[in-house]
């Protein structure tokens, strides 16, 4: 890709726009091509499209620069998570928060069924993590956690993990590299559901892993790359093109959504239909425990006109969902918890819609 964009010297807003562009020459395109081919003529840098594609390279260059490492694009966030969890040996011990994104939680249960051990620690229990790390093969972190919005002391836990030589993975989907760069705190692997904020328009399903630019990071990166190639959960070039297009506007989308989330959290606090507001103080997600039972929470979700009642997050359009409607959601998540993913609409319109929906509690 030959781009001049340099994550060390440009502001992140600029890097987002400049990274992963084709080399400039008279008549060169502004954007990377969507290269639709399954194979390549022999003796080039890539011979088969399950192991590489120039459209992937452009996105990987941009995300790698943002996180301060080397990125690999996967078919979905779960594809990335599966590749990262495969770093733990069969029968090995994983330390993880007691509530994670429920897909990750299901894979951890599968790890236990396969004879492995999972030590679950509350996300805010730093001492608990430090103790559990003593016998760990892999540390899994997610901060803030989805959907409880608990924040882990990443720097302390990752530093200890590094000291003990325990491989560490951070799901950075909710924070994005704009709020947190786990590799700089000592993490070995960052995973993303690119489906969410990074692509930002609810039109692709995609994932990524990122490793540090160190000998250890490159070695782990090779294992992840091999997993992607052999297990075959690869991304289509069109999805990756759309994700890169979405990434260009991440900073403006996230800034607007974050400001609105802070304002909505403020207005929700003390609302008679809201028992508890779970807002980590930054980012664009807010969870609320409605003052009522599961049915009351469902009525809120069914009563919005603007907010989309749907099971995703990170899009330009605001979305909400009662998470316990999914049977595999953690029992630690209250049945009346509604997760709000704040989009980029005007905050007063979002508030008006939410306030009238809360009247149905
Ligand atoms: N990680 C988090 C924090 C998520 O919220 C999600 C999806 O909701 C995933 C991972 C899984 O990503 P995907 O749906 O792209 O497979």
mmCIF file of C-alpha atoms and ligand atoms in Angstrom:
data_model
loop_
_atom_site.group_PDB
_atom_site.id
_atom_site.type_symbol
_atom_site.label_atom_id
_atom_site.label_comp_id
_atom_site.label_asym_id
_atom_site.label_seq_id
_atom_site.Cartn_x
_atom_site.Cartn_y
_atom_site.Cartn_z
ATOM 1 C CA UNK A 1 0.000 0.000 0.000
ATOM 2 C CA UNK A 2 2.712 2.699 0.151
ATOM 3 C CA UNK A 3 0.623 5.257 2.026
ATOM 4 C CA UNK A 4 2.389 8.207 3.592
ATOM 5 C CA UNK A 5 0.069 8.164 6.604
ATOM 6 C CA UNK A 6 2.034 7.684 9.809
ATOM 7 C CA UNK A 7 0.188 6.996 13.049
ATOM 8 C CA UNK A 8 3.143 8.326 15.078
ATOM 9 C CA UNK A 9 3.141 11.782 13.541
ATOM 10 C CA UNK A 10 -0.427 12.547 12.512
ATOM 11 C CA UNK A 11 -3.339 13.341 14.768
ATOM 12 C CA UNK A 12 -5.647 10.366 14.954
ATOM 13 C CA UNK A 13 -8.449 12.232 13.121
ATOM 14 C CA UNK A 14 -6.075 12.795 10.209
ATOM 15 C CA UNK A 15 -4.665 9.283 10.269
ATOM 16 C CA UNK A 16 -8.199 7.870 10.051
ATOM 17 C CA UNK A 17 -8.708 9.757 6.803
ATOM 18 C CA UNK A 18 -5.252 9.243 5.315
ATOM 19 C CA UNK A 19 -4.342 5.655 6.202
ATOM 20 C CA UNK A 20 -4.535 2.771 3.755
ATOM 21 C CA UNK A 21 -4.810 4.872 0.604
ATOM 22 C CA UNK A 22 -3.174 3.757 -2.650
ATOM 23 C CA UNK A 23 0.188 5.297 -3.473
ATOM 24 C CA UNK A 24 -0.299 8.622 -5.260
ATOM 25 C CA UNK A 25 0.727 8.921 -8.883
ATOM 26 C CA UNK A 26 -0.884 10.701 -11.840
ATOM 27 C CA UNK A 27 -4.301 9.121 -12.340
ATOM 28 C CA UNK A 28 -4.163 6.895 -9.258
ATOM 29 C CA UNK A 29 -7.480 6.260 -7.468
ATOM 30 C CA UNK A 30 -8.239 7.858 -4.117
ATOM 31 C CA UNK A 31 -9.513 4.600 -2.671
ATOM 32 C CA UNK A 32 -8.273 1.052 -2.605
ATOM 33 C CA UNK A 33 -9.947 -1.214 -5.162
ATOM 34 C CA UNK A 34 -12.284 -4.019 -4.186
ATOM 35 C CA UNK A 35 -10.245 -6.852 -5.594
ATOM 36 C CA UNK A 36 -12.616 -9.663 -6.466
ATOM 37 C CA UNK A 37 -10.464 -12.671 -7.170
ATOM 38 C CA UNK A 38 -10.025 -16.051 -5.555
ATOM 39 C CA UNK A 39 -6.544 -16.673 -6.893
ATOM 40 C CA UNK A 40 -3.483 -14.918 -8.289
ATOM 41 C CA UNK A 41 -0.959 -15.680 -10.989
ATOM 42 C CA UNK A 42 1.928 -17.656 -9.506
ATOM 43 C CA UNK A 43 5.075 -16.196 -7.933
ATOM 44 C CA UNK A 44 3.541 -12.956 -6.604
ATOM 45 C CA UNK A 45 3.269 -11.854 -2.954
ATOM 46 C CA UNK A 46 -0.082 -13.676 -2.503
ATOM 47 C CA UNK A 47 -1.056 -16.850 -4.324
ATOM 48 C CA UNK A 48 -4.587 -17.526 -3.061
ATOM 49 C CA UNK A 49 -7.195 -15.152 -1.645
ATOM 50 C CA UNK A 50 -7.830 -17.141 1.533
ATOM 51 C CA UNK A 51 -4.459 -15.885 2.746
ATOM 52 C CA UNK A 52 -4.505 -12.311 1.512
ATOM 53 C CA UNK A 53 -6.169 -9.587 -0.497
ATOM 54 C CA UNK A 54 -5.059 -5.979 -1.185
ATOM 55 C CA UNK A 55 -8.384 -4.633 0.115
ATOM 56 C CA UNK A 56 -7.670 -6.354 3.441
ATOM 57 C CA UNK A 57 -4.158 -4.894 3.470
ATOM 58 C CA UNK A 58 -5.494 -1.338 3.285
ATOM 59 C CA UNK A 59 -7.873 -1.831 6.219
ATOM 60 C CA UNK A 60 -5.248 -3.721 8.224
ATOM 61 C CA UNK A 61 -2.770 -0.924 7.707
ATOM 62 C CA UNK A 62 -5.268 1.642 8.991
ATOM 63 C CA UNK A 63 -6.421 -0.350 12.031
ATOM 64 C CA UNK A 64 -2.884 -1.498 12.840
ATOM 65 C CA UNK A 65 -1.745 2.126 12.887
ATOM 66 C CA UNK A 66 -4.645 3.148 15.121
ATOM 67 C CA UNK A 67 -3.954 0.432 17.695
ATOM 68 C CA UNK A 68 -0.170 0.755 17.384
ATOM 69 C CA UNK A 69 0.469 -2.733 15.978
ATOM 70 C CA UNK A 70 -0.254 -5.132 13.132
ATOM 71 C CA UNK A 71 -3.880 -5.949 12.309
ATOM 72 C CA UNK A 72 -5.552 -8.928 10.691
ATOM 73 C CA UNK A 73 -9.101 -8.731 9.409
ATOM 74 C CA UNK A 74 -11.414 -11.688 10.191
ATOM 75 C CA UNK A 75 -14.853 -12.674 8.921
ATOM 76 C CA UNK A 76 -16.564 -11.385 12.080
ATOM 77 C CA UNK A 77 -15.828 -10.301 15.622
ATOM 78 C CA UNK A 78 -16.497 -13.904 16.635
ATOM 79 C CA UNK A 79 -14.016 -15.077 13.984
ATOM 80 C CA UNK A 80 -11.406 -12.830 15.604
ATOM 81 C CA UNK A 81 -12.376 -13.986 19.109
ATOM 82 C CA UNK A 82 -12.199 -17.657 18.059
ATOM 83 C CA UNK A 83 -8.716 -17.142 16.625
ATOM 84 C CA UNK A 84 -7.554 -15.363 19.804
ATOM 85 C CA UNK A 85 -9.062 -17.991 22.139
ATOM 86 C CA UNK A 86 -7.270 -20.685 20.140
ATOM 87 C CA UNK A 87 -4.032 -19.255 21.612
ATOM 88 C CA UNK A 88 -4.858 -21.040 24.867
ATOM 89 C CA UNK A 89 -3.696 -24.664 24.887
ATOM 90 C CA UNK A 90 -6.414 -27.346 25.116
ATOM 91 C CA UNK A 91 -7.047 -27.928 28.810
ATOM 92 C CA UNK A 92 -5.429 -24.585 29.681
ATOM 93 C CA UNK A 93 -6.667 -21.951 32.127
ATOM 94 C CA UNK A 94 -8.358 -18.733 31.008
ATOM 95 C CA UNK A 95 -8.962 -15.813 33.354
ATOM 96 C CA UNK A 96 -11.907 -13.683 32.220
ATOM 97 C CA UNK A 97 -14.485 -11.225 33.554
ATOM 98 C CA UNK A 98 -17.591 -12.935 34.948
ATOM 99 C CA UNK A 99 -19.652 -11.055 32.367
ATOM 100 C CA UNK A 100 -18.414 -10.614 28.815
ATOM 101 C CA UNK A 101 -20.084 -10.249 25.447
ATOM 102 C CA UNK A 102 -22.285 -13.367 25.467
ATOM 103 C CA UNK A 103 -20.690 -14.900 22.346
ATOM 104 C CA UNK A 104 -17.338 -14.851 24.133
ATOM 105 C CA UNK A 105 -19.046 -16.255 27.219
ATOM 106 C CA UNK A 106 -20.418 -19.167 25.165
ATOM 107 C CA UNK A 107 -16.949 -19.945 23.772
ATOM 108 C CA UNK A 108 -15.525 -19.916 27.305
ATOM 109 C CA UNK A 109 -18.158 -22.460 28.333
ATOM 110 C CA UNK A 110 -17.157 -24.559 25.310
ATOM 111 C CA UNK A 111 -13.526 -24.329 26.491
ATOM 112 C CA UNK A 112 -14.595 -25.744 29.854
ATOM 113 C CA UNK A 113 -16.586 -28.527 28.188
ATOM 114 C CA UNK A 114 -13.405 -29.418 26.287
ATOM 115 C CA UNK A 115 -11.568 -29.956 29.586
ATOM 116 C CA UNK A 116 -10.184 -26.431 30.053
ATOM 117 C CA UNK A 117 -10.575 -24.171 33.073
ATOM 118 C CA UNK A 118 -12.084 -20.687 33.185
ATOM 119 C CA UNK A 119 -11.507 -18.521 36.268
ATOM 120 C CA UNK A 120 -14.163 -15.796 36.278
ATOM 121 C CA UNK A 121 -13.464 -12.564 38.127
ATOM 122 C CA UNK A 122 -15.707 -9.552 38.521
ATOM 123 C CA UNK A 123 -14.518 -6.920 36.036
ATOM 124 C CA UNK A 124 -13.756 -4.347 38.748
ATOM 125 C CA UNK A 125 -12.022 -6.801 41.117
ATOM 126 C CA UNK A 126 -8.376 -5.960 40.412
ATOM 127 C CA UNK A 127 -7.058 -8.045 43.326
ATOM 128 C CA UNK A 128 -9.117 -10.990 42.070
ATOM 129 C CA UNK A 129 -7.516 -10.729 38.627
ATOM 130 C CA UNK A 130 -4.013 -10.494 40.097
ATOM 131 C CA UNK A 131 -4.580 -13.639 42.185
ATOM 132 C CA UNK A 132 -6.164 -15.616 39.327
ATOM 133 C CA UNK A 133 -3.331 -14.700 36.950
ATOM 134 C CA UNK A 134 -0.884 -16.815 38.967
ATOM 135 C CA UNK A 135 -2.295 -19.991 37.403
ATOM 136 C CA UNK A 136 -3.415 -18.597 34.025
ATOM 137 C CA UNK A 137 -2.434 -19.475 30.471
ATOM 138 C CA UNK A 138 -4.534 -16.715 28.929
ATOM 139 C CA UNK A 139 -6.061 -13.496 30.229
ATOM 140 C CA UNK A 140 -9.241 -12.280 28.514
ATOM 141 C CA UNK A 141 -10.430 -8.734 29.170
ATOM 142 C CA UNK A 142 -13.225 -6.563 27.866
ATOM 143 C CA UNK A 143 -13.553 -2.990 29.071
ATOM 144 C CA UNK A 144 -16.088 -1.636 29.557
ATOM 145 C CA UNK A 145 -17.928 -4.948 29.714
ATOM 146 C CA UNK A 146 -20.925 -5.517 27.486
ATOM 147 C CA UNK A 147 -23.632 -4.866 28.704
ATOM 148 C CA UNK A 148 -22.874 -4.076 32.381
ATOM 149 C CA UNK A 149 -20.436 -1.266 31.469
ATOM 150 C CA UNK A 150 -18.001 -2.235 34.226
ATOM 151 C CA UNK A 151 -14.475 -0.896 33.777
ATOM 152 C CA UNK A 152 -11.394 -2.987 34.551
ATOM 153 C CA UNK A 153 -8.085 -1.473 35.677
ATOM 154 C CA UNK A 154 -6.453 -2.547 32.447
ATOM 155 C CA UNK A 155 -3.027 -1.041 33.129
ATOM 156 C CA UNK A 156 -2.561 -2.865 36.450
ATOM 157 C CA UNK A 157 -3.945 -6.219 35.305
ATOM 158 C CA UNK A 158 -2.109 -6.170 31.970
ATOM 159 C CA UNK A 159 1.189 -5.192 33.599
ATOM 160 C CA UNK A 160 0.994 -8.212 35.929
ATOM 161 C CA UNK A 161 0.002 -10.472 33.068
ATOM 162 C CA UNK A 162 3.056 -9.298 31.149
ATOM 163 C CA UNK A 163 5.324 -9.911 34.181
ATOM 164 C CA UNK A 164 4.018 -13.472 34.493
ATOM 165 C CA UNK A 165 4.316 -14.113 30.749
ATOM 166 C CA UNK A 166 0.565 -14.826 30.488
ATOM 167 C CA UNK A 167 -0.812 -14.116 27.007
ATOM 168 C CA UNK A 168 -3.398 -11.336 27.233
ATOM 169 C CA UNK A 169 -6.271 -10.399 24.948
ATOM 170 C CA UNK A 170 -8.476 -7.285 25.181
ATOM 171 C CA UNK A 171 -11.786 -6.935 23.362
ATOM 172 C CA UNK A 172 -11.618 -3.234 22.536
ATOM 173 C CA UNK A 173 -14.901 -3.057 20.601
ATOM 174 C CA UNK A 174 -16.735 -0.686 22.954
ATOM 175 C CA UNK A 175 -13.822 1.676 23.628
ATOM 176 C CA UNK A 176 -12.333 1.776 20.129
ATOM 177 C CA UNK A 177 -8.680 2.888 19.761
ATOM 178 C CA UNK A 178 -9.891 6.457 20.236
ATOM 179 C CA UNK A 179 -10.416 5.821 23.961
ATOM 180 C CA UNK A 180 -8.053 2.959 24.714
ATOM 181 C CA UNK A 181 -4.994 1.377 23.097
ATOM 182 C CA UNK A 182 -4.477 -1.860 25.014
ATOM 183 C CA UNK A 183 -1.212 -2.769 23.244
ATOM 184 C CA UNK A 184 0.372 0.326 24.791
ATOM 185 C CA UNK A 185 -0.701 -1.001 28.218
ATOM 186 C CA UNK A 186 1.007 -4.336 27.626
ATOM 187 C CA UNK A 187 -1.739 -6.426 25.972
ATOM 188 C CA UNK A 188 -0.601 -9.061 23.489
ATOM 189 C CA UNK A 189 -3.730 -9.074 21.329
ATOM 190 C CA UNK A 190 -6.582 -6.631 20.721
ATOM 191 C CA UNK A 191 -9.779 -7.989 19.211
ATOM 192 C CA UNK A 192 -12.552 -5.998 17.595
ATOM 193 C CA UNK A 193 -16.012 -6.553 16.339
ATOM 194 C CA UNK A 194 -15.423 -4.249 13.358
ATOM 195 C CA UNK A 195 -19.158 -4.636 12.781
ATOM 196 C CA UNK A 196 -19.678 -1.981 15.457
ATOM 197 C CA UNK A 197 -18.050 1.472 15.751
ATOM 198 C CA UNK A 198 -15.145 0.923 13.388
ATOM 199 C CA UNK A 199 -17.376 0.379 10.360
ATOM 200 C CA UNK A 200 -20.241 2.230 12.037
ATOM 201 C CA UNK A 201 -23.167 1.888 9.610
ATOM 202 C CA UNK A 202 -24.725 -1.477 10.481
ATOM 203 C CA UNK A 203 -24.029 -2.748 6.981
ATOM 204 C CA UNK A 204 -21.183 -5.224 7.487
ATOM 205 C CA UNK A 205 -20.209 -8.053 9.833
ATOM 206 C CA UNK A 206 -16.456 -8.105 10.296
ATOM 207 C CA UNK A 207 -13.746 -8.598 12.921
ATOM 208 C CA UNK A 208 -10.079 -7.939 13.536
ATOM 209 C CA UNK A 209 -7.149 -8.922 15.711
ATOM 210 C CA UNK A 210 -4.166 -6.644 16.340
ATOM 211 C CA UNK A 211 -0.756 -7.589 17.807
ATOM 212 C CA UNK A 212 2.216 -5.495 18.890
ATOM 213 C CA UNK A 213 5.170 -4.776 16.630
ATOM 214 C CA UNK A 214 7.543 -6.822 18.802
ATOM 215 C CA UNK A 215 9.106 -10.268 18.372
ATOM 216 C CA UNK A 216 6.495 -11.735 20.742
ATOM 217 C CA UNK A 217 3.705 -9.830 18.963
ATOM 218 C CA UNK A 218 4.830 -11.007 15.525
ATOM 219 C CA UNK A 219 5.026 -14.613 16.744
ATOM 220 C CA UNK A 220 1.455 -14.418 18.115
ATOM 221 C CA UNK A 221 0.372 -12.636 14.921
ATOM 222 C CA UNK A 222 1.672 -15.545 12.840
ATOM 223 C CA UNK A 223 -0.392 -17.987 14.919
ATOM 224 C CA UNK A 224 -3.486 -15.833 14.411
ATOM 225 C CA UNK A 225 -2.824 -15.550 10.682
ATOM 226 C CA UNK A 226 -2.394 -19.321 10.407
ATOM 227 C CA UNK A 227 -5.651 -19.843 12.297
ATOM 228 C CA UNK A 228 -7.453 -17.466 9.935
ATOM 229 C CA UNK A 229 -6.059 -19.167 6.845
ATOM 230 C CA UNK A 230 -6.628 -22.750 8.009
ATOM 231 C CA UNK A 231 -10.005 -22.313 9.708
ATOM 232 C CA UNK A 232 -11.051 -20.141 6.804
ATOM 233 C CA UNK A 233 -13.140 -17.481 8.548
ATOM 234 C CA UNK A 234 -12.064 -14.831 6.068
ATOM 235 C CA UNK A 235 -13.651 -11.534 5.141
ATOM 236 C CA UNK A 236 -15.081 -10.653 1.752
ATOM 237 C CA UNK A 237 -13.255 -7.731 0.103
ATOM 238 C CA UNK A 238 -16.479 -5.733 -0.294
ATOM 239 C CA UNK A 239 -17.146 -5.851 3.459
ATOM 240 C CA UNK A 240 -13.608 -4.716 4.141
ATOM 241 C CA UNK A 241 -13.953 -1.847 1.676
ATOM 242 C CA UNK A 242 -17.128 -0.725 3.450
ATOM 243 C CA UNK A 243 -15.426 -0.996 6.835
ATOM 244 C CA UNK A 244 -12.541 1.165 5.662
ATOM 245 C CA UNK A 245 -14.997 3.709 4.285
ATOM 246 C CA UNK A 246 -16.772 3.737 7.642
ATOM 247 C CA UNK A 247 -13.502 4.037 9.543
ATOM 248 C CA UNK A 248 -12.778 7.352 7.810
ATOM 249 C CA UNK A 249 -15.495 9.038 9.912
ATOM 250 C CA UNK A 250 -14.931 7.196 13.202
ATOM 251 C CA UNK A 251 -13.711 10.250 15.093
ATOM 252 C CA UNK A 252 -16.645 12.489 14.143
ATOM 253 C CA UNK A 253 -19.216 9.740 14.691
ATOM 254 C CA UNK A 254 -17.750 8.700 18.036
ATOM 255 C CA UNK A 255 -17.385 12.268 19.242
ATOM 256 C CA UNK A 256 -21.041 13.075 18.507
ATOM 257 C CA UNK A 257 -22.354 9.768 19.850
ATOM 258 C CA UNK A 258 -20.191 10.072 22.963
ATOM 259 C CA UNK A 259 -21.408 13.598 23.722
ATOM 260 C CA UNK A 260 -25.024 12.492 23.308
ATOM 261 C CA UNK A 261 -24.470 9.404 25.486
ATOM 262 C CA UNK A 262 -23.118 11.610 28.286
ATOM 263 C CA UNK A 263 -26.100 13.924 27.992
ATOM 264 C CA UNK A 264 -28.626 11.069 27.894
ATOM 265 C CA UNK A 265 -26.968 9.419 30.923
ATOM 266 C CA UNK A 266 -27.345 12.731 32.756
ATOM 267 C CA UNK A 267 -31.042 13.056 31.821
ATOM 268 C CA UNK A 268 -31.775 9.403 32.655
ATOM 269 C CA UNK A 269 -30.263 9.726 36.127
ATOM 270 C CA UNK A 270 -33.141 10.331 38.515
ATOM 271 C CA UNK A 271 -35.847 9.562 35.907
ATOM 272 C CA UNK A 272 -38.701 7.876 37.800
ATOM 273 C CA UNK A 273 -38.848 4.964 35.302
ATOM 274 C CA UNK A 274 -35.111 4.257 35.638
ATOM 275 C CA UNK A 275 -33.736 2.350 38.612
ATOM 276 C CA UNK A 276 -30.059 2.567 37.674
ATOM 277 C CA UNK A 277 -27.929 4.148 34.959
ATOM 278 C CA UNK A 278 -24.766 2.267 33.954
ATOM 279 C CA UNK A 279 -22.520 4.694 32.148
ATOM 280 C CA UNK A 280 -18.727 4.362 32.357
ATOM 281 C CA UNK A 281 -18.238 8.114 31.958
ATOM 282 C CA UNK A 282 -16.982 7.888 28.391
ATOM 283 C CA UNK A 283 -17.880 6.121 25.130
ATOM 284 C CA UNK A 284 -21.254 5.918 23.456
ATOM 285 C CA UNK A 285 -22.990 3.114 25.359
ATOM 286 C CA UNK A 286 -25.324 3.453 28.317
ATOM 287 C CA UNK A 287 -27.223 0.622 29.997
ATOM 288 C CA UNK A 288 -30.252 1.273 32.202
ATOM 289 C CA UNK A 289 -32.142 -0.915 34.656
ATOM 290 C CA UNK A 290 -35.735 0.151 34.167
ATOM 291 C CA UNK A 291 -37.902 0.487 37.268
ATOM 292 C CA UNK A 292 -39.929 -2.655 36.633
ATOM 293 C CA UNK A 293 -39.652 -6.256 35.475
ATOM 294 C CA UNK A 294 -38.542 -7.857 32.208
ATOM 295 C CA UNK A 295 -41.919 -7.116 30.612
ATOM 296 C CA UNK A 296 -41.626 -3.437 31.509
ATOM 297 C CA UNK A 297 -38.177 -3.359 29.896
ATOM 298 C CA UNK A 298 -39.557 -5.090 26.793
ATOM 299 C CA UNK A 299 -42.354 -2.522 26.600
ATOM 300 C CA UNK A 300 -39.774 0.276 26.537
ATOM 301 C CA UNK A 301 -37.919 -1.432 23.675
ATOM 302 C CA UNK A 302 -41.159 -2.010 21.766
ATOM 303 C CA UNK A 303 -42.307 1.591 22.187
ATOM 304 C CA UNK A 304 -39.528 3.582 20.538
ATOM 305 C CA UNK A 305 -40.056 5.026 17.082
ATOM 306 C CA UNK A 306 -36.601 6.436 16.384
ATOM 307 C CA UNK A 307 -34.374 4.093 18.371
ATOM 308 C CA UNK A 308 -34.067 0.775 16.555
ATOM 309 C CA UNK A 309 -35.000 -2.231 18.673
ATOM 310 C CA UNK A 310 -32.194 -4.530 17.543
ATOM 311 C CA UNK A 311 -29.281 -6.606 18.754
ATOM 312 C CA UNK A 312 -26.247 -4.636 17.768
ATOM 313 C CA UNK A 313 -24.405 -1.454 18.642
ATOM 314 C CA UNK A 314 -22.035 1.115 17.242
ATOM 315 C CA UNK A 315 -24.078 2.191 14.226
ATOM 316 C CA UNK A 316 -24.964 5.759 13.246
ATOM 317 C CA UNK A 317 -28.548 4.937 14.213
ATOM 318 C CA UNK A 318 -29.360 4.552 17.900
ATOM 319 C CA UNK A 319 -30.336 1.056 18.999
ATOM 320 C CA UNK A 320 -31.667 -0.493 22.172
ATOM 321 C CA UNK A 321 -32.284 -3.967 23.492
ATOM 322 C CA UNK A 322 -33.141 -5.892 26.665
ATOM 323 C CA UNK A 323 -30.135 -8.167 26.801
ATOM 324 C CA UNK A 324 -31.653 -10.993 28.861
ATOM 325 C CA UNK A 325 -33.987 -11.734 25.960
ATOM 326 C CA UNK A 326 -31.034 -13.862 24.758
ATOM 327 C CA UNK A 327 -31.005 -17.176 26.661
ATOM 328 C CA UNK A 328 -27.181 -17.259 26.733
ATOM 329 C CA UNK A 329 -26.833 -13.800 28.306
ATOM 330 C CA UNK A 330 -25.131 -13.904 31.718
ATOM 331 C CA UNK A 331 -27.439 -14.244 34.715
ATOM 332 C CA UNK A 332 -25.470 -11.402 36.287
ATOM 333 C CA UNK A 333 -27.207 -9.098 33.831
ATOM 334 C CA UNK A 334 -30.481 -7.919 35.397
ATOM 335 C CA UNK A 335 -33.621 -9.010 33.530
ATOM 336 C CA UNK A 336 -34.747 -5.359 33.378
ATOM 337 C CA UNK A 337 -31.486 -4.059 31.871
ATOM 338 C CA UNK A 338 -31.860 -2.265 28.542
ATOM 339 C CA UNK A 339 -28.673 -1.539 26.617
ATOM 340 C CA UNK A 340 -28.585 1.711 24.685
ATOM 341 C CA UNK A 341 -26.212 2.241 21.783
ATOM 342 C CA UNK A 342 -26.282 5.961 21.129
ATOM 343 C CA UNK A 343 -26.013 7.031 17.498
ATOM 344 C CA UNK A 344 -25.416 10.378 15.845
ATOM 345 C CA UNK A 345 -28.976 11.733 15.657
ATOM 346 C CA UNK A 346 -29.827 14.974 17.486
ATOM 347 C CA UNK A 347 -29.777 14.312 21.210
ATOM 348 C CA UNK A 348 -33.119 16.052 21.794
ATOM 349 C CA UNK A 349 -34.861 13.754 19.305
ATOM 350 C CA UNK A 350 -33.276 10.739 20.975
ATOM 351 C CA UNK A 351 -34.362 11.978 24.384
ATOM 352 C CA UNK A 352 -37.936 12.722 23.292
ATOM 353 C CA UNK A 353 -38.319 9.208 21.866
ATOM 354 C CA UNK A 354 -36.737 7.525 24.867
ATOM 355 C CA UNK A 355 -38.762 9.585 27.352
ATOM 356 C CA UNK A 356 -42.061 8.638 25.675
ATOM 357 C CA UNK A 357 -40.964 4.961 25.584
ATOM 358 C CA UNK A 358 -40.159 5.096 29.314
ATOM 359 C CA UNK A 359 -43.765 6.169 29.924
ATOM 360 C CA UNK A 360 -44.668 2.538 29.083
ATOM 361 C CA UNK A 361 -42.870 1.172 32.143
HETATM 362 N N1 LIG B 1 -17.297 -8.266 21.058
HETATM 363 C C1 LIG B 1 -18.248 -7.436 21.503
HETATM 364 C C2 LIG B 1 -17.948 -6.532 22.648
HETATM 365 C C3 LIG B 1 -19.496 -7.398 20.873
HETATM 366 O O1 LIG B 1 -20.447 -6.555 21.327
HETATM 367 C C4 LIG B 1 -19.741 -8.273 19.783
HETATM 368 C C5 LIG B 1 -21.059 -8.300 19.097
HETATM 369 O O2 LIG B 1 -22.044 -7.784 19.585
HETATM 370 C C6 LIG B 1 -18.738 -9.149 19.382
HETATM 371 C C7 LIG B 1 -17.525 -9.103 20.023
HETATM 372 C C8 LIG B 1 -18.954 -10.128 18.252
HETATM 373 O O3 LIG B 1 -18.773 -9.509 17.032
HETATM 374 P P1 LIG B 1 -19.501 -9.948 15.657
HETATM 375 O O4 LIG B 1 -20.963 -9.810 15.865
HETATM 376 O O5 LIG B 1 -18.914 -9.011 14.656
HETATM 377 O O6 LIG B 1 -19.111 -11.380 15.395
#
